Short mmCIF file of C-alpha atoms and ligand atoms in Angstrom, two decimals:
data_model
loop_
_atom_site.label_atom_id
_atom_site.label_comp_id
_atom_site.label_asym_id
_atom_site.label_seq_id
_atom_site.Cartn_x
_atom_site.Cartn_y
_atom_site.Cartn_z
CA UNK A 1 92.70 27.71 -52.78
CA UNK A 2 92.44 28.81 -56.27
CA UNK A 3 90.61 32.06 -55.64
CA UNK A 4 92.00 34.32 -53.16
CA UNK A 5 91.31 37.69 -51.55
CA UNK A 6 93.87 40.30 -53.42
CA UNK A 7 94.84 42.58 -50.94
CA UNK A 8 93.24 45.95 -51.11
CA UNK A 9 95.79 48.35 -52.85
CA UNK A 10 95.68 50.65 -49.88
CA UNK A 11 95.43 50.66 -46.10
CA UNK A 12 92.14 50.13 -44.60
CA UNK A 13 92.18 53.63 -42.96
CA UNK A 14 93.40 55.44 -46.18
CA UNK A 15 90.01 56.45 -47.37
CA UNK A 16 89.08 57.35 -43.96
CA UNK A 17 89.20 61.23 -44.88
CA UNK A 18 87.04 60.64 -48.21
CA UNK A 19 83.92 59.03 -46.62
CA UNK A 20 84.88 55.39 -46.20
CA UNK A 21 86.06 54.33 -42.50
CA UNK A 22 88.22 51.79 -41.54
CA UNK A 23 85.47 49.53 -40.28
CA UNK A 24 83.55 49.73 -43.44
CA UNK A 25 86.73 48.69 -45.21
CA UNK A 26 87.59 46.02 -42.75
CA UNK A 27 83.86 44.29 -42.85
CA UNK A 28 83.75 44.89 -46.44
CA UNK A 29 87.03 43.54 -47.42
CA UNK A 30 88.05 41.27 -44.67
CA UNK A 31 84.42 39.83 -44.16
CA UNK A 32 82.07 40.62 -46.86
CA UNK A 33 84.69 40.05 -49.69
CA UNK A 34 86.07 37.11 -48.45
CA UNK A 35 83.12 35.21 -47.83
CA UNK A 36 82.40 35.33 -51.60
CA UNK A 37 85.72 34.05 -52.17
CA UNK A 38 85.30 31.16 -49.47
CA UNK A 39 81.87 30.30 -51.13
CA UNK A 40 83.38 30.55 -54.71
CA UNK A 41 86.26 27.83 -53.62
CA UNK A 42 83.49 25.67 -51.98
CA UNK A 43 82.04 25.38 -55.73
CA UNK A 44 84.67 24.59 -57.78
CA UNK A 45 84.39 20.87 -57.69
CA UNK A 46 80.51 20.34 -57.79
CA UNK A 47 80.17 22.80 -60.54
CA UNK A 48 82.98 21.97 -62.65
CA UNK A 49 84.56 24.97 -62.78
CA UNK A 50 88.45 23.72 -62.72
CA UNK A 51 90.53 25.31 -65.20
CA UNK A 52 88.28 28.68 -65.82
CA UNK A 53 89.04 31.98 -65.18
CA UNK A 54 86.77 34.20 -63.03
CA UNK A 55 85.48 36.47 -66.25
CA UNK A 56 84.39 33.01 -67.98
CA UNK A 57 82.77 31.47 -64.86
CA UNK A 58 81.17 34.67 -64.76
CA UNK A 59 80.08 34.93 -68.21
CA UNK A 60 79.02 31.25 -68.42
CA UNK A 61 77.00 31.54 -65.36
CA UNK A 62 74.74 34.39 -66.45
CA UNK A 63 73.98 32.46 -69.78
CA UNK A 64 72.57 29.90 -67.55
CA UNK A 65 69.69 32.20 -65.71
CA UNK A 66 68.19 31.04 -62.91
CA UNK A 67 70.61 27.29 -62.83
CA UNK A 68 73.76 29.76 -62.95
CA UNK A 69 72.54 31.94 -60.14
CA UNK A 70 74.24 29.88 -56.97
CA UNK A 71 77.79 30.28 -59.02
CA UNK A 72 77.01 33.68 -60.49
CA UNK A 73 76.37 35.15 -56.94
CA UNK A 74 79.45 34.13 -55.36
CA UNK A 75 81.80 34.54 -58.55
CA UNK A 76 80.29 37.76 -59.64
CA UNK A 77 80.64 39.48 -56.32
CA UNK A 78 84.30 38.00 -56.45
CA UNK A 79 84.89 40.05 -59.35
CA UNK A 80 82.79 43.09 -58.77
CA UNK A 81 84.34 43.81 -55.44
CA UNK A 82 88.33 43.40 -57.27
CA UNK A 83 87.16 46.31 -59.19
CA UNK A 84 85.83 48.19 -56.75
CA UNK A 85 88.60 48.53 -54.65
CA UNK A 86 90.62 49.21 -57.55
CA UNK A 87 88.47 52.09 -58.73
CA UNK A 88 88.84 54.06 -55.14
CA UNK A 89 91.94 55.64 -54.00
CA UNK A 90 93.45 58.00 -51.58
CA UNK A 91 94.04 60.29 -54.34
CA UNK A 92 90.69 59.74 -55.74
CA UNK A 93 87.91 62.39 -56.58
CA UNK A 94 87.48 65.86 -58.30
CA UNK A 95 86.41 66.82 -61.31
CA UNK A 96 89.61 66.50 -63.01
CA UNK A 97 89.57 63.52 -65.35
CA UNK A 98 91.90 62.66 -67.42
CA UNK A 99 91.73 64.01 -70.83
CA UNK A 100 90.80 60.81 -73.03
CA UNK A 101 88.38 59.63 -70.44
CA UNK A 102 86.95 63.08 -70.35
CA UNK A 103 86.73 63.57 -74.31
CA UNK A 104 84.88 60.14 -74.01
CA UNK A 105 82.42 60.91 -71.71
CA UNK A 106 82.04 64.23 -73.06
CA UNK A 107 81.21 62.20 -76.50
CA UNK A 108 78.65 59.81 -75.00
CA UNK A 109 77.05 61.52 -72.08
CA UNK A 110 77.11 65.20 -73.12
CA UNK A 111 79.17 66.38 -70.11
CA UNK A 112 81.24 64.77 -66.79
CA UNK A 113 78.25 66.30 -64.98
CA UNK A 114 75.51 64.57 -66.98
CA UNK A 115 77.73 61.18 -66.76
CA UNK A 116 77.58 61.63 -63.10
CA UNK A 117 74.03 62.23 -62.55
CA UNK A 118 73.08 59.07 -64.85
CA UNK A 119 75.63 56.90 -62.72
CA UNK A 120 74.48 58.18 -59.17
CA UNK A 121 70.52 57.46 -60.55
CA UNK A 122 71.34 54.18 -61.78
CA UNK A 123 72.88 53.38 -58.01
CA UNK A 124 69.48 55.04 -56.36
CA UNK A 125 67.19 53.14 -58.39
CA UNK A 126 68.69 49.53 -58.10
CA UNK A 127 66.14 48.43 -55.32
CA UNK A 128 67.83 46.49 -52.80
CA UNK A 129 71.22 45.17 -53.43
CA UNK A 130 73.58 45.51 -56.65
CA UNK A 131 75.94 47.47 -58.63
CA UNK A 132 75.66 50.40 -60.92
CA UNK A 133 78.19 50.49 -63.53
CA UNK A 134 80.31 52.78 -66.07
CA UNK A 135 80.88 50.29 -69.10
CA UNK A 136 82.34 49.71 -72.71
CA UNK A 137 79.60 48.50 -75.05
CA UNK A 138 80.27 46.06 -77.98
CA UNK A 139 79.88 49.26 -80.33
CA UNK A 140 82.52 51.24 -78.15
CA UNK A 141 80.27 53.64 -76.71
CA UNK A 142 80.39 54.25 -72.76
CA UNK A 143 76.79 53.89 -70.96
CA UNK A 144 75.64 53.54 -67.53
CA UNK A 145 73.88 50.27 -66.33
CA UNK A 146 73.04 48.76 -63.16
CA UNK A 147 72.48 44.86 -62.01
CA UNK A 148 71.23 43.33 -59.10
CA UNK A 149 73.18 41.39 -56.60
CA UNK A 150 76.36 39.66 -57.78
CA UNK A 151 75.29 40.11 -61.24
CA UNK A 152 77.38 42.42 -63.66
CA UNK A 153 77.90 43.47 -67.25
CA UNK A 154 79.93 40.26 -67.86
CA UNK A 155 77.02 38.24 -66.80
CA UNK A 156 74.23 40.01 -68.50
CA UNK A 157 76.20 40.71 -71.44
CA UNK A 158 75.97 44.28 -71.81
CA UNK A 159 79.35 45.28 -71.94
CA UNK A 160 83.08 45.66 -70.21
CA UNK A 161 82.60 47.49 -66.96
CA UNK A 162 85.29 50.18 -66.19
CA UNK A 163 83.68 51.56 -62.88
CA UNK A 164 81.54 50.20 -60.50
CA UNK A 165 79.72 50.96 -57.10
CA UNK A 166 78.39 48.51 -54.56
CA UNK A 167 75.15 49.81 -53.27
CA UNK A 168 74.57 46.81 -50.85
CA UNK A 169 73.73 48.58 -47.37
CA UNK A 170 77.05 46.93 -46.35
CA UNK A 171 79.04 49.37 -48.61
CA UNK A 172 77.50 52.57 -46.94
CA UNK A 173 75.56 51.74 -43.63
CA UNK A 174 78.15 52.91 -41.04
CA UNK A 175 79.50 56.10 -43.26
CA UNK A 176 75.91 57.32 -44.66
CA UNK A 177 73.38 54.93 -42.73
CA UNK A 178 70.04 54.59 -45.03
CA UNK A 179 71.22 57.43 -47.33
CA UNK A 180 72.48 55.86 -50.44
CA UNK A 181 72.31 58.92 -52.40
CA UNK A 182 74.70 60.68 -50.31
CA UNK A 183 77.13 57.45 -50.57
CA UNK A 184 77.06 57.73 -54.37
CA UNK A 185 77.71 61.65 -54.38
CA UNK A 186 80.64 60.93 -52.23
CA UNK A 187 81.83 57.93 -53.86
CA UNK A 188 82.06 60.16 -57.28
CA UNK A 189 83.18 63.11 -56.23
CA UNK A 190 85.82 61.99 -53.21
CA UNK A 191 86.45 58.40 -53.51
CA UNK A 192 86.92 56.99 -57.52
CA UNK A 193 90.58 57.20 -58.80
CA UNK A 194 89.88 58.67 -62.09
CA UNK A 195 93.39 57.70 -63.55
CA UNK A 196 92.36 54.09 -62.85
CA UNK A 197 88.91 54.57 -64.62
CA UNK A 198 91.16 55.80 -67.47
CA UNK A 199 93.54 52.94 -67.80
CA UNK A 200 90.37 50.43 -67.64
CA UNK A 201 89.22 52.44 -70.64
CA UNK A 202 92.43 52.04 -72.31
CA UNK A 203 93.13 48.45 -71.58
CA UNK A 204 89.64 47.41 -72.33
CA UNK A 205 88.49 46.53 -69.08
CA UNK A 206 90.05 44.62 -66.06
CA UNK A 207 91.35 41.20 -66.38
CA UNK A 208 91.34 39.55 -62.63
CA UNK A 209 93.98 37.20 -63.00
CA UNK A 210 91.98 35.02 -61.06
CA UNK A 211 90.97 31.61 -62.13
CA UNK A 212 90.23 27.97 -60.40
MN1 MN3 B 301 80.00 44.27 -51.10
#
């Protein structure tokens, strides 16, 4: 099968002390993310996706509006979760951001606290399922945005994501029940690996390396 579920960059119990338990990671990565991969592979032939990268598929499906949704739901979620696993780590969290990232956030948001509040609010106010994002816009400035379901800033054309958080209930229900704001606080303060975010800023985003 062309698309594959990348292994987690840490063990399923690695984040348990930081507010993401082993069962959450086993279900979210092993069942939910895997289901998007399986479903996307099932669409390759019927939707003519052969030879395209995951990033191309997401961008093209986004331009097709409602017609692109069956592909976007699976391809977007595959891409989104690849990023999500990478931006968390057992050594994540804290307020110590790498210098270049902190300078950029201070310049574009007025401070790290202001950025975190904007990001949290994007996640809190995304009704139903979806994602909150930190993106690089085409003018080079950082911005916070949100998208519903499997969409992302590549599919909407808003910019290049360097941080994303899943706000679908399967991401937080076991750890935080219905209290999404606490999950978002915990994500920002205990789970995000700011070194990875800084690297993605420097590289201009994530290349999944996946293609049909
Ligand atoms: Mn999810």
